[in-house]
Amino acid sequence: MNPVITSRALDSYLRKRKRREMGRGKIEIKKIENKTSRQVTFSKRRNGLIKKTRELSVLCDAHIGLIVFSATGKLTQYCSEHSNMPQLIDRYLTKEGLQLPDLNDDRDDLRHEIEILRRETCKLELRLRPYHGHDLASIPPHELDGLEQQLEHSVHKVRERKKELLQQQLGNLSRKRRMLEDDNNNMYRWLHDEHRTGIEFQQAEIETKPMEYQQFLEQVQYYNDHHLQQSSVLQLPTLPSEIDLSYHLQLAQPNLQNDPTITKVD
């Protein structure tokens, strides 16, 4: 006879099966790009690694040393009981046939190298003293001749270098001078064009104003002929409103050709 399976038992069985399937899911092994997720995963797995290491050490009486550096440089280490990390490291070096450098040997080597460099420095200083004019009395004549030739050669090199620098400076100054001359010429041409435009505008006004002035004179003459004849008393005439009095003074354009403040650079 088959047992009766209730709905509650079936639901419990399905939930347990689902949890087992989820726990068996595979994760792709690659770098986690999200910094927060990477730090959380590192913390969890580091704790799990230390737990497994402790269990292995206790269960199997193994001597284990664990060193872990995080991405930020934080150190995490674990050493099994009844051991310490220096002892485990020395044991590893002995087993592999390796040896750390002795600090005392390094100090001796450094002292020897410093002494050699000090002696070489003293020799170089003694060789350079004649070039500064010191200890010349103890130098034989043929060495003095060689020293003189070397100094003359050095002076020649220095003079050539100074000449090159002066030529470069002169070239820069010449370029600046040409640039300033071009700017000055452009400004002179601009002022000349402005002056010519002002003269043309002034001539155009002179050509148009005589006709307007003649009309104004005719209006004044008309007023004198028809209105002042009826007045027996000498009085200032009041011009009628029909006479156009929209005349005003205008400043003439300056003659830039005769202005002493403007100078053309050839």
mmCIF file of C-alpha atoms in Angstrom:
data_model
loop_
_atom_site.group_PDB
_atom_site.id
_atom_site.type_symbol
_atom_site.label_atom_id
_atom_site.label_comp_id
_atom_site.label_asym_id
_atom_site.label_seq_id
_atom_site.Cartn_x
_atom_site.Cartn_y
_atom_site.Cartn_z
ATOM 1 C CA MET A 1 0.000 0.000 0.000
ATOM 2 C CA ASN A 2 1.494 3.366 -1.031
ATOM 3 C CA PRO A 3 1.845 5.998 1.733
ATOM 4 C CA VAL A 4 -0.279 9.140 1.475
ATOM 5 C CA ILE A 5 1.773 12.266 0.750
ATOM 6 C CA THR A 6 0.261 15.408 2.199
ATOM 7 C CA SER A 7 0.589 18.846 0.625
ATOM 8 C CA ARG A 8 2.618 20.100 3.571
ATOM 9 C CA ALA A 9 5.162 17.340 3.233
ATOM 10 C CA LEU A 10 5.384 17.935 -0.500
ATOM 11 C CA ASP A 11 6.022 21.667 -0.022
ATOM 12 C CA SER A 12 8.724 20.954 2.553
ATOM 13 C CA TYR A 13 10.411 18.475 0.223
ATOM 14 C CA LEU A 14 10.365 20.953 -2.672
ATOM 15 C CA ARG A 15 11.840 23.744 -0.537
ATOM 16 C CA LYS A 16 14.689 21.512 0.661
ATOM 17 C CA ARG A 17 15.400 20.389 -2.882
ATOM 18 C CA LYS A 18 15.418 23.979 -4.089
ATOM 19 C CA ARG A 19 17.894 24.974 -1.363
ATOM 20 C CA ARG A 20 20.200 22.100 -2.308
ATOM 21 C CA GLU A 21 20.085 23.086 -5.965
ATOM 22 C CA MET A 22 20.844 26.701 -5.148
ATOM 23 C CA GLY A 23 23.780 25.732 -2.955
ATOM 24 C CA ARG A 24 25.277 23.674 -5.749
ATOM 25 C CA GLY A 25 25.208 26.554 -8.229
ATOM 26 C CA LYS A 26 28.573 27.369 -9.806
ATOM 27 C CA ILE A 27 30.016 30.865 -9.703
ATOM 28 C CA GLU A 28 32.155 32.113 -12.561
ATOM 29 C CA ILE A 29 35.693 32.649 -11.274
ATOM 30 C CA LYS A 30 36.733 36.106 -12.392
ATOM 31 C CA LYS A 31 37.527 39.432 -10.821
ATOM 32 C CA ILE A 32 34.563 41.166 -9.198
ATOM 33 C CA GLU A 33 34.365 44.642 -10.691
ATOM 34 C CA ASN A 34 32.170 46.186 -7.999
ATOM 35 C CA LYS A 35 34.424 47.311 -5.142
ATOM 36 C CA THR A 36 31.798 46.850 -2.423
ATOM 37 C CA SER A 37 30.878 43.350 -3.583
ATOM 38 C CA ARG A 38 34.581 42.462 -3.918
ATOM 39 C CA GLN A 39 35.318 43.608 -0.357
ATOM 40 C CA VAL A 40 32.331 41.701 1.065
ATOM 41 C CA THR A 41 33.312 38.538 -0.809
ATOM 42 C CA PHE A 42 36.937 38.865 0.358
ATOM 43 C CA SER A 43 35.889 39.261 3.989
ATOM 44 C CA LYS A 44 33.563 36.254 3.901
ATOM 45 C CA ARG A 45 35.969 33.962 2.086
ATOM 46 C CA ARG A 46 38.935 35.064 4.200
ATOM 47 C CA ASN A 47 37.047 34.119 7.344
ATOM 48 C CA GLY A 48 36.093 30.802 5.781
ATOM 49 C CA LEU A 49 39.705 30.155 4.780
ATOM 50 C CA ILE A 50 40.956 30.871 8.310
ATOM 51 C CA LYS A 51 38.257 28.592 9.731
ATOM 52 C CA LYS A 52 39.224 25.734 7.419
ATOM 53 C CA THR A 53 42.923 26.279 8.215
ATOM 54 C CA ARG A 54 42.246 26.111 11.946
ATOM 55 C CA GLU A 55 40.189 22.939 11.528
ATOM 56 C CA LEU A 56 42.920 21.315 9.439
ATOM 57 C CA SER A 57 45.560 22.236 12.020
ATOM 58 C CA VAL A 58 43.552 20.818 14.931
ATOM 59 C CA LEU A 59 42.284 17.685 13.208
ATOM 60 C CA CYS A 60 45.566 16.666 11.578
ATOM 61 C CA ASP A 61 48.088 18.252 13.999
ATOM 62 C CA ALA A 62 49.581 20.193 11.079
ATOM 63 C CA HIS A 63 51.805 23.243 11.383
ATOM 64 C CA ILE A 64 50.243 25.861 9.154
ATOM 65 C CA GLY A 65 51.137 29.480 8.526
ATOM 66 C CA LEU A 66 48.718 31.635 6.523
ATOM 67 C CA ILE A 67 49.557 35.127 5.219
ATOM 68 C CA VAL A 68 46.994 37.131 3.243
ATOM 69 C CA PHE A 69 47.289 40.673 1.846
ATOM 70 C CA SER A 70 44.086 42.359 0.718
ATOM 71 C CA ALA A 71 43.806 44.612 -2.334
ATOM 72 C CA THR A 72 44.208 47.628 -0.033
ATOM 73 C CA GLY A 73 47.405 46.199 1.512
ATOM 74 C CA LYS A 74 45.880 45.050 4.812
ATOM 75 C CA LEU A 75 47.681 42.051 6.343
ATOM 76 C CA THR A 76 45.875 39.024 7.740
ATOM 77 C CA GLN A 77 47.841 36.115 9.156
ATOM 78 C CA TYR A 78 47.139 32.884 11.005
ATOM 79 C CA CYS A 79 49.546 30.466 12.641
ATOM 80 C CA SER A 80 48.681 27.109 14.099
ATOM 81 C CA GLU A 81 48.890 26.543 17.850
ATOM 82 C CA HIS A 82 52.242 25.789 19.525
ATOM 83 C CA SER A 83 53.989 27.609 16.609
ATOM 84 C CA ASN A 84 54.773 31.135 15.487
ATOM 85 C CA MET A 85 55.291 32.705 12.109
ATOM 86 C CA PRO A 86 59.106 33.318 12.371
ATOM 87 C CA GLN A 87 59.698 29.675 13.283
ATOM 88 C CA LEU A 88 57.596 28.488 10.362
ATOM 89 C CA ILE A 89 59.418 30.834 7.981
ATOM 90 C CA ASP A 90 62.847 29.657 9.190
ATOM 91 C CA ARG A 91 61.720 26.065 8.816
ATOM 92 C CA TYR A 92 60.558 26.768 5.271
ATOM 93 C CA LEU A 93 63.851 28.458 4.331
ATOM 94 C CA THR A 94 65.854 25.583 5.798
ATOM 95 C CA LYS A 95 63.750 23.044 3.959
ATOM 96 C CA GLU A 96 64.132 24.850 0.637
ATOM 97 C CA GLY A 97 67.833 25.575 1.118
ATOM 98 C CA LEU A 98 67.341 29.349 1.154
ATOM 99 C CA GLN A 99 68.950 31.939 3.398
ATOM 100 C CA LEU A 100 68.085 35.524 4.254
ATOM 101 C CA PRO A 101 70.863 38.099 3.838
ATOM 102 C CA ASP A 102 72.769 38.907 6.997
ATOM 103 C CA LEU A 103 72.453 42.548 8.034
ATOM 104 C CA ASN A 104 75.945 42.612 9.533
ATOM 105 C CA ASP A 105 77.504 41.493 6.251
ATOM 106 C CA ASP A 106 75.618 44.241 4.433
ATOM 107 C CA ARG A 107 76.939 46.857 6.843
ATOM 108 C CA ASP A 108 80.523 45.739 6.262
ATOM 109 C CA ASP A 109 80.050 45.882 2.489
ATOM 110 C CA LEU A 110 78.537 49.355 2.724
ATOM 111 C CA ARG A 111 81.446 50.606 4.855
ATOM 112 C CA HIS A 112 83.932 49.238 2.318
ATOM 113 C CA GLU A 113 82.134 50.886 -0.611
ATOM 114 C CA ILE A 114 81.916 54.203 1.251
ATOM 115 C CA GLU A 115 85.648 54.114 1.948
ATOM 116 C CA ILE A 116 86.417 53.448 -1.725
ATOM 117 C CA LEU A 117 84.182 56.343 -2.823
ATOM 118 C CA ARG A 118 85.833 58.654 -0.281
ATOM 119 C CA ARG A 119 89.308 57.893 -1.638
ATOM 120 C CA GLU A 120 88.163 58.442 -5.225
ATOM 121 C CA THR A 121 86.614 61.779 -4.251
ATOM 122 C CA CYS A 122 89.832 62.945 -2.652
ATOM 123 C CA LYS A 123 91.828 62.019 -5.769
ATOM 124 C CA LEU A 124 89.440 63.953 -8.008
ATOM 125 C CA GLU A 125 89.614 67.019 -5.768
ATOM 126 C CA LEU A 126 93.430 66.965 -5.904
ATOM 127 C CA ARG A 127 93.352 66.719 -9.712
ATOM 128 C CA LEU A 128 90.958 69.667 -9.955
ATOM 129 C CA ARG A 129 92.961 72.024 -7.731
ATOM 130 C CA PRO A 130 95.404 73.132 -10.502
ATOM 131 C CA TYR A 131 92.433 74.153 -12.666
ATOM 132 C CA HIS A 132 91.501 76.630 -9.910
ATOM 133 C CA GLY A 133 95.051 78.025 -9.702
ATOM 134 C CA HIS A 134 96.151 76.102 -6.600
ATOM 135 C CA ASP A 135 99.312 74.021 -6.039
ATOM 136 C CA LEU A 136 100.943 75.200 -9.271
ATOM 137 C CA ALA A 137 104.450 75.327 -7.770
ATOM 138 C CA SER A 138 104.735 71.559 -7.595
ATOM 139 C CA ILE A 139 103.707 71.001 -11.235
ATOM 140 C CA PRO A 140 106.520 70.485 -13.818
ATOM 141 C CA PRO A 141 106.697 72.762 -16.902
ATOM 142 C CA HIS A 142 105.419 70.220 -19.439
ATOM 143 C CA GLU A 143 102.349 69.552 -17.295
ATOM 144 C CA LEU A 144 101.783 73.301 -17.031
ATOM 145 C CA ASP A 145 101.806 73.507 -20.835
ATOM 146 C CA GLY A 146 99.189 70.770 -21.037
ATOM 147 C CA LEU A 147 97.120 72.495 -18.353
ATOM 148 C CA GLU A 148 97.312 75.766 -20.269
ATOM 149 C CA GLN A 149 96.129 74.099 -23.482
ATOM 150 C CA GLN A 150 93.215 72.468 -21.670
ATOM 151 C CA LEU A 151 92.190 75.768 -20.115
ATOM 152 C CA GLU A 152 92.417 77.561 -23.479
ATOM 153 C CA HIS A 153 90.321 74.850 -25.057
ATOM 154 C CA SER A 154 87.753 75.230 -22.274
ATOM 155 C CA VAL A 155 87.692 79.019 -22.695
ATOM 156 C CA HIS A 156 87.187 78.573 -26.453
ATOM 157 C CA LYS A 157 84.245 76.259 -25.802
ATOM 158 C CA VAL A 158 82.726 78.729 -23.355
ATOM 159 C CA ARG A 159 83.071 81.603 -25.835
ATOM 160 C CA GLU A 160 81.472 79.579 -28.612
ATOM 161 C CA ARG A 161 78.567 78.744 -26.331
ATOM 162 C CA LYS A 162 78.154 82.395 -25.367
ATOM 163 C CA LYS A 163 78.206 83.353 -29.054
ATOM 164 C CA GLU A 164 75.469 80.832 -29.824
ATOM 165 C CA LEU A 165 73.332 82.188 -26.987
ATOM 166 C CA LEU A 166 73.835 85.781 -28.185
ATOM 167 C CA GLN A 167 72.844 84.815 -31.722
ATOM 168 C CA GLN A 168 69.706 83.156 -30.415
ATOM 169 C CA GLN A 169 68.831 86.257 -28.395
ATOM 170 C CA LEU A 170 69.434 88.515 -31.401
ATOM 171 C CA GLY A 171 67.233 86.289 -33.541
ATOM 172 C CA ASN A 172 64.441 86.510 -30.993
ATOM 173 C CA LEU A 173 64.777 90.279 -30.782
ATOM 174 C CA SER A 174 64.704 90.567 -34.585
ATOM 175 C CA ARG A 175 61.506 88.541 -34.753
ATOM 176 C CA LYS A 176 59.917 90.717 -32.087
ATOM 177 C CA ARG A 177 61.022 93.856 -33.957
ATOM 178 C CA ARG A 178 59.443 92.612 -37.210
ATOM 179 C CA MET A 179 56.237 91.787 -35.381
ATOM 180 C CA LEU A 180 56.087 95.273 -33.862
ATOM 181 C CA GLU A 181 56.779 96.871 -37.243
ATOM 182 C CA ASP A 182 53.973 94.848 -38.835
ATOM 183 C CA ASP A 183 51.583 95.905 -36.076
ATOM 184 C CA ASN A 184 52.618 99.533 -36.470
ATOM 185 C CA ASN A 185 52.135 99.415 -40.251
ATOM 186 C CA ASN A 186 48.744 97.782 -39.892
ATOM 187 C CA MET A 187 47.680 100.469 -37.417
ATOM 188 C CA TYR A 188 48.930 103.233 -39.718
ATOM 189 C CA ARG A 189 47.006 101.798 -42.664
ATOM 190 C CA TRP A 190 43.887 101.517 -40.539
ATOM 191 C CA LEU A 191 44.172 105.149 -39.395
ATOM 192 C CA HIS A 192 44.831 106.264 -42.958
ATOM 193 C CA ASP A 193 41.719 104.433 -44.204
ATOM 194 C CA GLU A 194 39.659 105.953 -41.409
ATOM 195 C CA HIS A 195 40.961 109.412 -42.264
ATOM 196 C CA ARG A 196 40.219 108.934 -45.971
ATOM 197 C CA THR A 197 36.705 107.724 -45.169
ATOM 198 C CA GLY A 198 36.138 110.802 -42.970
ATOM 199 C CA ILE A 199 37.339 113.126 -45.729
ATOM 200 C CA GLU A 200 35.038 111.464 -48.272
ATOM 201 C CA PHE A 201 32.094 111.750 -45.890
ATOM 202 C CA GLN A 202 32.910 115.429 -45.223
ATOM 203 C CA GLN A 203 33.149 116.163 -48.953
ATOM 204 C CA ALA A 204 29.798 114.476 -49.534
ATOM 205 C CA GLU A 205 28.202 116.674 -46.844
ATOM 206 C CA ILE A 206 29.736 119.811 -48.407
ATOM 207 C CA GLU A 207 28.279 118.884 -51.789
ATOM 208 C CA THR A 208 24.755 118.423 -50.380
ATOM 209 C CA LYS A 209 24.611 121.390 -47.947
ATOM 210 C CA PRO A 210 24.735 124.318 -50.434
ATOM 211 C CA MET A 211 21.298 123.427 -51.799
ATOM 212 C CA GLU A 212 19.793 123.210 -48.301
ATOM 213 C CA TYR A 213 21.444 126.507 -47.327
ATOM 214 C CA GLN A 214 20.100 128.209 -50.454
ATOM 215 C CA GLN A 215 16.585 127.027 -49.588
ATOM 216 C CA PHE A 216 17.015 128.414 -46.107
ATOM 217 C CA LEU A 217 18.082 131.826 -47.482
ATOM 218 C CA GLU A 218 15.107 131.924 -49.821
ATOM 219 C CA GLN A 219 12.738 131.228 -46.916
ATOM 220 C CA VAL A 220 14.318 133.992 -44.832
ATOM 221 C CA GLN A 221 14.090 136.441 -47.751
ATOM 222 C CA TYR A 222 10.455 135.518 -48.276
ATOM 223 C CA TYR A 223 9.695 136.198 -44.632
ATOM 224 C CA ASN A 224 11.459 139.591 -44.726
ATOM 225 C CA ASP A 225 9.588 140.638 -47.844
ATOM 226 C CA HIS A 226 6.068 139.796 -46.623
ATOM 227 C CA HIS A 227 6.123 140.299 -42.854
ATOM 228 C CA LEU A 228 8.660 142.922 -41.958
ATOM 229 C CA GLN A 229 7.238 145.479 -44.371
ATOM 230 C CA GLN A 230 4.041 145.732 -42.284
ATOM 231 C CA SER A 231 5.911 146.534 -39.049
ATOM 232 C CA SER A 232 6.918 150.144 -38.358
ATOM 233 C CA VAL A 233 8.812 149.289 -35.215
ATOM 234 C CA LEU A 234 12.221 147.741 -35.437
ATOM 235 C CA GLN A 235 11.958 144.359 -33.729
ATOM 236 C CA LEU A 236 13.520 140.950 -33.917
ATOM 237 C CA PRO A 237 11.673 138.776 -36.364
ATOM 238 C CA THR A 238 10.188 135.485 -35.241
ATOM 239 C CA LEU A 239 10.692 132.853 -37.849
ATOM 240 C CA PRO A 240 7.630 130.916 -38.829
ATOM 241 C CA SER A 241 7.330 127.236 -38.102
ATOM 242 C CA GLU A 242 7.487 126.278 -41.742
ATOM 243 C CA ILE A 243 11.134 127.280 -41.946
ATOM 244 C CA ASP A 244 13.372 124.297 -41.439
ATOM 245 C CA LEU A 245 15.895 125.084 -38.704
ATOM 246 C CA SER A 246 17.289 121.580 -38.345
ATOM 247 C CA TYR A 247 20.839 122.734 -38.857
ATOM 248 C CA HIS A 248 23.533 121.859 -36.380
ATOM 249 C CA LEU A 249 27.252 122.000 -36.120
ATOM 250 C CA GLN A 250 29.362 118.961 -36.880
ATOM 251 C CA LEU A 251 32.952 118.337 -35.942
ATOM 252 C CA ALA A 252 35.211 117.928 -38.928
ATOM 253 C CA GLN A 253 37.425 114.869 -39.202
ATOM 254 C CA PRO A 254 41.042 115.567 -38.105
ATOM 255 C CA ASN A 255 43.748 115.740 -40.707
ATOM 256 C CA LEU A 256 45.822 112.730 -39.747
ATOM 257 C CA GLN A 257 48.370 113.373 -42.453
ATOM 258 C CA ASN A 258 49.527 116.574 -40.717
ATOM 259 C CA ASP A 259 49.246 115.197 -37.168
ATOM 260 C CA PRO A 260 52.755 115.126 -35.671
ATOM 261 C CA THR A 261 51.708 112.467 -33.107
ATOM 262 C CA ILE A 262 51.260 109.801 -35.778
ATOM 263 C CA THR A 263 54.455 108.471 -37.244
ATOM 264 C CA LYS A 264 54.766 105.888 -39.959
ATOM 265 C CA VAL A 265 57.507 103.299 -39.532
ATOM 266 C CA ASP A 266 59.138 102.404 -42.826
#
